[in-house]
Short mmCIF file of C-alpha atoms and ligand atoms in Angstrom, two decimals:
data_model
loop_
_atom_site.label_atom_id
_atom_site.label_comp_id
_atom_site.label_asym_id
_atom_site.label_seq_id
_atom_site.Cartn_x
_atom_site.Cartn_y
_atom_site.Cartn_z
CA UNK A 222 -18.48 -137.96 -62.58
CA UNK A 223 -16.08 -139.19 -59.91
CA UNK A 224 -14.76 -136.51 -57.65
CA UNK A 225 -11.75 -138.08 -56.00
CA UNK A 226 -8.47 -136.41 -55.35
CA UNK A 227 -5.52 -137.45 -53.22
CA UNK A 228 -3.41 -135.34 -50.96
CA UNK A 229 -0.11 -135.92 -49.23
CA UNK A 230 -0.29 -137.08 -45.62
CA UNK A 231 1.59 -134.93 -43.14
CA UNK A 232 3.61 -137.38 -41.08
CA UNK A 233 6.11 -136.01 -38.56
CA UNK A 234 9.57 -137.49 -39.14
CA UNK A 235 11.92 -138.34 -36.29
CA UNK A 236 15.51 -137.14 -36.57
CA UNK A 237 17.62 -139.85 -38.26
CA UNK A 238 20.58 -141.43 -36.56
CA UNK A 239 20.43 -143.68 -33.51
CA UNK A 240 20.74 -147.43 -33.85
CA UNK A 241 17.99 -148.03 -31.32
CA UNK A 242 15.47 -146.05 -33.41
CA UNK A 243 13.14 -149.00 -33.87
CA UNK A 244 12.96 -149.62 -30.10
CA UNK A 245 12.25 -146.01 -29.26
CA UNK A 246 9.70 -145.39 -32.00
CA UNK A 247 7.47 -148.32 -31.04
CA UNK A 248 8.12 -150.43 -34.16
CA UNK A 249 9.26 -153.41 -32.12
CA UNK A 250 6.25 -153.38 -29.82
CA UNK A 251 3.98 -153.11 -32.84
CA UNK A 252 5.81 -156.02 -34.47
CA UNK A 253 5.35 -158.20 -31.39
CA UNK A 254 1.62 -157.59 -31.22
CA UNK A 255 1.06 -157.76 -34.95
CA UNK A 256 -0.51 -161.16 -35.50
CA UNK A 257 -2.74 -163.03 -33.11
CA UNK A 258 -2.72 -166.83 -33.39
CA UNK A 259 -5.52 -168.43 -35.40
CA UNK A 260 -8.29 -170.42 -33.68
CA UNK A 261 -6.61 -173.65 -34.89
CA UNK A 262 -3.18 -172.67 -33.54
CA UNK A 263 -4.74 -171.64 -30.22
CA UNK A 264 -6.52 -174.97 -29.99
CA UNK A 265 -3.34 -176.92 -30.79
CA UNK A 266 -1.50 -174.97 -28.10
CA UNK A 267 -4.31 -175.61 -25.62
CA UNK A 268 -4.95 -171.86 -25.34
CA UNK A 269 -8.65 -172.53 -25.56
CA UNK A 270 -8.54 -173.66 -21.96
CA UNK A 271 -9.10 -170.04 -21.03
CA UNK A 272 -8.92 -168.88 -17.44
CA UNK A 273 -12.17 -167.49 -16.02
CA UNK A 274 -10.85 -163.94 -16.51
CA UNK A 275 -9.95 -164.62 -20.14
CA UNK A 276 -13.34 -166.26 -20.76
CA UNK A 277 -15.05 -163.25 -19.27
CA UNK A 278 -12.90 -160.92 -21.45
CA UNK A 279 -13.81 -162.92 -24.53
CA UNK A 280 -17.54 -162.85 -23.77
CA UNK A 281 -17.54 -159.11 -23.17
CA UNK A 282 -15.64 -158.68 -26.45
CA UNK A 283 -18.23 -160.83 -28.25
CA UNK A 284 -20.90 -158.68 -26.67
CA UNK A 285 -19.25 -155.58 -28.17
CA UNK A 286 -18.60 -157.24 -31.57
CA UNK A 287 -21.34 -159.88 -31.91
CA UNK A 288 -20.92 -162.74 -34.31
CA UNK A 289 -22.18 -161.82 -37.79
CA UNK A 290 -23.49 -165.39 -38.01
CA UNK A 291 -25.58 -165.07 -34.85
CA UNK A 292 -26.73 -161.63 -36.01
CA UNK A 293 -27.41 -162.83 -39.55
CA UNK A 294 -31.18 -162.26 -39.44
CA UNK A 295 -30.68 -158.74 -38.09
CA UNK A 296 -28.31 -157.97 -40.98
CA UNK A 297 -30.72 -159.40 -43.55
CA UNK A 298 -33.66 -157.47 -42.05
CA UNK A 299 -31.68 -154.26 -42.22
CA UNK A 300 -30.79 -154.97 -45.85
CA UNK A 301 -34.47 -155.03 -46.94
CA UNK A 302 -35.01 -152.62 -49.85
CA UNK A 303 -31.31 -151.81 -49.86
CA UNK A 304 -28.58 -152.74 -52.30
CA UNK A 305 -25.88 -154.80 -50.58
CA UNK A 306 -22.32 -154.23 -51.79
CA UNK A 307 -19.70 -156.70 -50.56
CA UNK A 308 -16.06 -155.79 -49.88
CA UNK A 309 -13.59 -158.53 -49.02
CA UNK A 310 -10.02 -158.46 -47.86
CA UNK A 311 -7.92 -161.45 -49.04
CA UNK A 312 -5.27 -162.71 -46.58
CA UNK A 313 -6.77 -163.84 -43.28
CA UNK A 314 -10.28 -163.34 -44.65
CA UNK A 315 -10.60 -165.49 -47.78
CA UNK A 316 -7.46 -167.54 -47.20
CA UNK A 317 -6.10 -168.57 -43.81
CA UNK A 318 -2.82 -167.02 -42.68
CA UNK A 319 0.07 -169.33 -43.62
CA UNK A 320 3.84 -169.04 -43.22
CA UNK A 321 4.59 -168.64 -46.92
CA UNK A 322 2.75 -165.72 -48.58
CA UNK A 323 3.17 -167.49 -51.94
CA UNK A 324 1.10 -170.39 -50.65
CA UNK A 325 -1.89 -168.44 -49.32
CA UNK A 326 -4.44 -170.14 -51.53
CA UNK A 327 -8.19 -169.75 -51.46
CA UNK A 328 -10.06 -173.05 -51.11
CA UNK A 329 -12.41 -174.23 -53.86
CA UNK A 330 -15.32 -173.94 -51.37
CA UNK A 331 -14.45 -170.35 -50.48
CA UNK A 332 -14.09 -169.45 -54.17
CA UNK A 333 -17.49 -170.89 -54.83
CA UNK A 334 -19.01 -168.98 -51.86
CA UNK A 335 -17.55 -165.73 -53.24
CA UNK A 336 -18.81 -166.59 -56.73
CA UNK A 337 -22.30 -167.25 -55.35
CA UNK A 338 -22.44 -164.01 -53.40
CA UNK A 339 -21.22 -162.06 -56.45
CA UNK A 340 -24.20 -163.40 -58.46
CA UNK A 341 -26.44 -161.26 -56.24
CA UNK A 342 -24.34 -158.30 -55.11
CA UNK A 343 -21.53 -156.17 -56.54
CA UNK A 344 -18.45 -157.70 -54.89
CA UNK A 345 -14.97 -156.19 -54.62
CA UNK A 346 -11.72 -157.59 -53.28
CA UNK A 347 -9.52 -154.95 -51.61
CA UNK A 348 -6.10 -156.37 -50.84
CA UNK A 349 -2.64 -155.26 -49.79
CA UNK A 350 -1.24 -157.51 -52.50
CA UNK A 351 -0.76 -156.33 -56.07
CA UNK A 352 -3.99 -156.35 -58.06
CA UNK A 353 -2.62 -158.88 -60.56
CA UNK A 354 -1.55 -161.23 -57.78
CA UNK A 355 -4.84 -161.13 -55.91
CA UNK A 356 -6.77 -161.59 -59.16
CA UNK A 357 -4.58 -164.60 -59.95
CA UNK A 358 -5.29 -166.07 -56.50
CA UNK A 359 -9.06 -165.46 -56.47
CA UNK A 360 -9.55 -166.16 -60.17
CA UNK A 361 -13.10 -164.83 -60.53
CA UNK A 362 -13.71 -162.48 -63.45
CA UNK A 363 -17.05 -161.28 -62.10
CA UNK A 364 -15.52 -159.32 -59.20
CA UNK A 365 -13.99 -155.85 -58.87
CA UNK A 366 -10.37 -155.79 -57.73
CA UNK A 367 -8.27 -153.26 -55.86
CA UNK A 368 -4.64 -154.05 -55.08
CA UNK A 369 -1.86 -152.27 -53.13
CA UNK A 370 -4.22 -151.40 -50.23
CA UNK A 371 -6.69 -149.76 -52.61
CA UNK A 372 -4.08 -147.77 -54.58
CA UNK A 373 -4.74 -149.79 -57.76
CA UNK A 374 -8.41 -150.05 -58.67
CA UNK A 375 -9.82 -151.62 -61.83
CA UNK A 376 -13.35 -150.74 -62.95
CA UNK A 377 -15.44 -151.55 -65.97
CA UNK A 378 -15.84 -148.64 -68.41
CA UNK A 379 -19.00 -146.64 -67.70
CA UNK A 380 -19.71 -143.55 -69.74
CA UNK A 381 -20.39 -141.27 -66.79
CA UNK A 382 -16.96 -142.07 -65.34
CA UNK A 383 -14.93 -141.52 -68.48
CA UNK A 384 -14.68 -137.76 -68.03
CA UNK A 385 -12.46 -138.03 -64.98
CA UNK A 386 -8.80 -137.41 -65.82
CA UNK A 387 -7.59 -139.54 -62.94
CA UNK A 388 -8.90 -142.65 -64.71
CA UNK A 389 -6.65 -144.40 -67.17
CA UNK A 390 -7.94 -146.64 -69.94
CA UNK A 391 -6.48 -150.12 -70.01
CA UNK A 392 -7.49 -153.71 -70.74
CA UNK A 393 -8.18 -156.50 -68.28
CA UNK A 394 -6.88 -160.08 -68.32
CA UNK A 395 -9.57 -160.99 -70.87
CA UNK A 396 -8.66 -158.07 -73.15
CA UNK A 397 -11.82 -156.10 -72.19
CA UNK A 398 -11.50 -152.30 -71.95
CA UNK A 399 -11.41 -151.10 -68.34
CA UNK A 400 -10.63 -147.99 -66.30
CA UNK A 401 -7.79 -147.89 -63.80
CA UNK A 402 -7.63 -145.55 -60.84
CA UNK A 403 -4.07 -145.38 -59.50
CA UNK A 404 -3.61 -142.43 -57.15
CA UNK A 405 0.02 -143.38 -56.40
CA UNK A 406 1.06 -143.83 -60.02
CA UNK A 407 3.98 -141.39 -59.77
CA UNK A 408 5.49 -143.62 -57.04
CA UNK A 409 5.93 -146.64 -59.32
CA UNK A 410 9.66 -146.15 -60.00
CA UNK A 411 10.30 -145.28 -56.35
CA UNK A 412 8.57 -148.43 -55.06
CA UNK A 413 10.49 -150.50 -57.55
CA UNK A 414 13.75 -148.97 -56.37
CA UNK A 415 12.95 -149.29 -52.66
CA UNK A 416 11.87 -152.90 -53.21
CA UNK A 417 15.25 -153.75 -54.72
CA UNK A 418 17.07 -151.90 -51.95
CA UNK A 419 15.05 -153.71 -49.27
CA UNK A 420 15.78 -157.10 -50.87
CA UNK A 421 19.46 -156.27 -50.86
CA UNK A 422 19.63 -154.83 -47.32
CA UNK A 423 17.62 -157.64 -45.71
CA UNK A 424 19.24 -160.55 -47.55
CA UNK A 425 21.34 -161.51 -44.50
CA UNK A 426 18.29 -161.79 -42.24
CA UNK A 427 17.28 -165.46 -42.38
CA UNK A 428 13.59 -165.91 -43.14
CA UNK A 429 12.94 -162.30 -44.22
CA UNK A 430 10.96 -161.94 -47.43
CA UNK A 431 10.27 -158.80 -49.43
CA UNK A 432 7.33 -158.55 -51.84
CA UNK A 433 6.76 -155.95 -54.54
CA UNK A 434 3.09 -155.02 -54.75
CA UNK A 435 3.56 -152.35 -57.42
CA UNK A 436 2.42 -149.34 -55.36
CA UNK A 437 3.71 -150.64 -52.03
CA UNK A 438 6.16 -153.23 -50.74
CA UNK A 439 6.01 -155.70 -47.85
CA UNK A 440 8.79 -156.96 -45.62
CA UNK A 441 7.70 -160.20 -43.94
CA UNK A 442 9.16 -161.35 -40.61
CA UNK A 443 6.84 -164.29 -39.81
CA UNK A 444 9.71 -166.70 -40.52
CA UNK A 445 12.43 -164.59 -38.91
CA UNK A 446 13.73 -165.54 -35.47
CA UNK A 447 12.35 -163.04 -32.96
CA UNK A 448 15.90 -162.15 -31.87
CA UNK A 449 16.54 -160.82 -35.37
CA UNK A 450 13.41 -158.64 -35.53
CA UNK A 451 15.26 -155.54 -34.27
CA UNK A 452 17.91 -155.97 -37.01
CA UNK A 453 15.28 -156.38 -39.71
CA UNK A 454 13.23 -153.45 -38.44
CA UNK A 455 16.37 -151.31 -38.29
CA UNK A 456 17.22 -152.24 -41.92
CA UNK A 457 13.76 -151.11 -43.09
CA UNK A 458 13.93 -148.00 -40.92
CA UNK A 459 17.34 -147.03 -42.33
CA UNK A 460 16.22 -147.57 -45.93
CA UNK A 461 13.13 -145.43 -45.36
CA UNK A 462 15.24 -142.54 -44.08
CA UNK A 463 16.32 -142.08 -47.70
CA UNK A 464 12.69 -141.95 -48.85
CA UNK A 465 10.79 -139.19 -47.04
CA UNK A 466 7.86 -139.68 -49.44
CA UNK A 467 7.33 -143.23 -48.26
CA UNK A 468 5.94 -144.38 -44.92
CA UNK A 469 5.75 -147.64 -43.05
CA UNK A 470 2.68 -149.31 -41.55
CA UNK A 471 2.19 -152.61 -39.72
CA UNK A 472 0.30 -155.67 -40.92
CA UNK A 473 0.26 -159.24 -39.68
CA UNK A 474 3.95 -160.03 -39.15
CA UNK A 475 4.72 -157.73 -42.03
CA UNK A 476 6.10 -154.20 -42.38
CA UNK A 477 4.34 -152.40 -45.21
CA UNK A 478 6.11 -149.64 -47.11
CA UNK A 479 3.79 -147.27 -48.94
CA UNK A 480 3.57 -143.76 -50.40
CA UNK A 481 2.77 -140.84 -48.13
CA UNK A 482 -0.57 -140.15 -49.78
CA UNK A 483 -3.93 -139.86 -48.14
CA UNK A 484 -5.29 -143.05 -49.63
CA UNK A 485 -6.17 -146.34 -47.97
CA UNK A 486 -8.71 -149.17 -48.05
CA UNK A 487 -11.37 -146.81 -46.62
CA UNK A 488 -10.87 -144.36 -49.47
CA UNK A 489 -11.07 -147.29 -51.90
CA UNK A 490 -14.45 -148.30 -50.43
CA UNK A 491 -15.76 -144.75 -50.93
CA UNK A 492 -14.36 -144.74 -54.45
CA UNK A 493 -16.09 -148.01 -55.32
CA UNK A 494 -19.40 -146.87 -53.83
CA UNK A 495 -19.26 -143.66 -55.82
CA UNK A 496 -18.25 -145.49 -59.00
CA UNK A 497 -21.13 -147.91 -58.58
CA UNK A 498 -23.55 -145.00 -58.35
CA UNK A 499 -24.08 -144.97 -54.56
CA UNK A 500 -22.43 -141.64 -53.76
CA UNK A 501 -25.19 -140.16 -51.60
CA UNK A 502 -27.46 -143.13 -51.62
CA UNK A 503 -29.39 -144.11 -48.51
CA UNK A 504 -30.35 -147.36 -50.15
CA UNK A 505 -26.99 -149.02 -50.08
CA UNK A 506 -25.71 -151.42 -47.44
CA UNK A 507 -21.96 -151.96 -47.77
CA UNK A 508 -20.55 -154.97 -45.93
CA UNK A 509 -16.77 -155.06 -45.49
CA UNK A 510 -15.07 -158.19 -44.13
CA UNK A 511 -11.41 -158.01 -43.11
CA UNK A 512 -8.94 -159.10 -40.45
CA UNK A 513 -6.06 -156.66 -40.53
CA UNK A 514 -5.13 -153.20 -39.27
CA UNK A 515 -5.37 -151.85 -42.82
CA UNK A 516 -9.02 -152.98 -42.89
CA UNK A 517 -9.75 -150.70 -39.95
CA UNK A 518 -9.65 -147.72 -42.37
CA UNK A 519 -12.56 -149.28 -44.25
CA UNK A 520 -14.48 -150.09 -41.05
CA UNK A 521 -14.02 -146.45 -39.99
CA UNK A 522 -15.48 -145.20 -43.27
CA UNK A 523 -18.59 -147.35 -42.87
CA UNK A 524 -19.02 -146.19 -39.27
CA UNK A 525 -18.59 -142.59 -40.42
CA UNK A 526 -21.28 -143.02 -43.09
CA UNK A 527 -23.62 -144.66 -40.52
CA UNK A 528 -24.08 -147.16 -43.27
CA UNK A 529 -23.38 -150.84 -43.61
CA UNK A 530 -21.35 -153.16 -41.48
CA UNK A 531 -17.67 -153.72 -40.89
CA UNK A 532 -17.03 -157.34 -39.91
CA UNK A 533 -13.73 -158.14 -38.21
CA UNK A 534 -12.29 -161.63 -38.68
CA UNK A 535 -10.55 -162.47 -35.42
CA UNK A 536 -10.30 -165.40 -33.06
CA UNK A 537 -9.16 -163.26 -30.17
CA UNK A 538 -10.45 -160.03 -28.63
CA UNK A 539 -9.08 -156.89 -30.26
CA UNK A 540 -10.34 -153.34 -30.46
CA UNK A 541 -11.86 -152.50 -33.81
CA UNK A 542 -14.04 -150.08 -35.73
CA UNK A 543 -16.03 -153.04 -37.01
CA UNK A 544 -19.58 -153.72 -35.83
CA UNK A 545 -19.62 -157.52 -36.00
CA UNK A 546 -17.05 -160.30 -35.88
CA UNK A 547 -16.37 -163.69 -37.44
CA UNK A 548 -13.96 -166.17 -35.84
CA UNK A 549 -12.03 -167.32 -38.90
CA UNK A 550 -12.11 -167.90 -42.65
CA UNK A 551 -14.50 -170.84 -42.32
CA UNK A 552 -17.03 -168.53 -40.64
CA UNK A 553 -16.50 -166.02 -43.47
CA UNK A 554 -17.38 -168.79 -45.93
CA UNK A 555 -20.47 -169.69 -43.93
CA UNK A 556 -21.57 -166.05 -43.77
CA UNK A 557 -21.14 -165.52 -47.54
CA UNK A 558 -22.89 -168.83 -48.24
CA UNK A 559 -25.85 -167.83 -46.05
CA UNK A 560 -26.14 -164.46 -47.79
CA UNK A 561 -26.21 -166.09 -51.21
CA UNK A 562 -28.71 -168.73 -50.07
CA UNK A 563 -31.03 -166.11 -48.57
CA UNK A 564 -31.07 -164.22 -51.86
CA UNK A 565 -31.72 -167.39 -53.84
CA UNK A 566 -34.67 -168.25 -51.59
CA UNK A 567 -36.07 -164.73 -51.95
CA UNK A 568 -35.81 -164.91 -55.73
CA UNK A 569 -37.65 -168.25 -55.93
O1 LIG B 740 -4.88 -156.87 -47.45
P1 LIG B 740 -4.60 -158.33 -47.49
O2 LIG B 740 -5.18 -159.03 -48.69
O3 LIG B 740 -4.99 -159.02 -46.21
O4 LIG B 740 -3.02 -158.45 -47.62
C1 LIG B 740 -2.19 -158.09 -46.52
C2 LIG B 740 -0.87 -158.81 -46.61
O5 LIG B 740 -1.20 -160.19 -46.82
C3 LIG B 740 -0.12 -161.10 -47.07
O6 LIG B 740 0.59 -161.30 -45.86
C4 LIG B 740 -0.17 -161.90 -44.84
O7 LIG B 740 -0.59 -163.21 -45.24
C5 LIG B 740 0.51 -164.13 -45.48
C6 LIG B 740 -0.09 -165.43 -45.99
O8 LIG B 740 -1.03 -165.95 -45.12
C7 LIG B 740 1.30 -164.33 -44.17
O9 LIG B 740 2.40 -165.20 -44.40
C8 LIG B 740 1.82 -162.95 -43.71
O10 LIG B 740 2.46 -163.08 -42.47
C9 LIG B 740 0.65 -161.96 -43.56
O11 LIG B 740 1.13 -160.66 -43.27
C10 LIG B 740 0.78 -160.56 -48.16
O12 LIG B 740 1.86 -161.44 -48.36
C11 LIG B 740 1.23 -159.16 -47.83
O13 LIG B 740 2.08 -158.70 -48.81
C12 LIG B 740 -0.02 -158.30 -47.74
O14 LIG B 740 0.33 -156.97 -47.54
#
């Protein structure tokens, strides 16, 4: 039986009031550093002509987080006699970062690489988007899906899980009976309300976009002029003052608004592993691939279990709890393709 419970996070609140709140509380600095350029953008801008110091920094970073492609054989050797479970983030991992979140499509080749890997290993997508949206984008019925940063998990019905009262029976897109685990369910009306308030309060900020992800909401500033970032951040900050049970975290050029519960992508990974029967198993090798700050929670969990590998997708050096790295989504595709091919060869 699953043994998961959620608790409320204790987050110290600053006194409300001053207009320069977002400058003093570090939001603006976090916003500025929130999304490194992709390899392609760096190349176009000529940033790849690194200085000797930068080159040296990059090589020492690669030494700390070696390429999962170069370390592929080591990963495969370690996986011998173990059950691999694959966890994948969506944006920046399966689809490249683009200006319009509604146009972040997965390529046919990437979809087929994910499909191939899922033929051999249980594979779950854990996204900040709503579960319905990420399912619609990925479009593969054979995967497990968790939306809203892991706060909305869909699982097939298994008898041993049915006794848990935190699971809700529902049906999937094909009408099959499934279980849902939604630790932030009570926040549904609140997120809906805050979403509408955020849309209204940010409507004057050109380029701002608010998304409703059911158990969390996102305020995008990728297309907002940098001079207007303080105004946008202040809008979000002011709205959140009215919602002490919601908190704000940073993603790639996006402010994420979510419930103050102790649940994140790391907890979702543990939940999936337990649901799949690997609670205390030494024979499981979870591999989590992600690019964002929210994925760090999952990398931390794998490090803490001394089990499996976190793989950070990044073209530039950044500190991480991951073990390995991949440069961009095309390297993710190559890695998944190699895993599937290795399994096919072994099965022949
Ligand atoms: O956990 P993820 O699946 O990585 O989702 C995180 C956020 O991804 C999306 O935003 C990011 O990708 C957009 C499309 O490339 C980009 O325009 C945006 O700047 C990025 O932050 C999604 O729209 C967010 O709601 C997710 O929270």
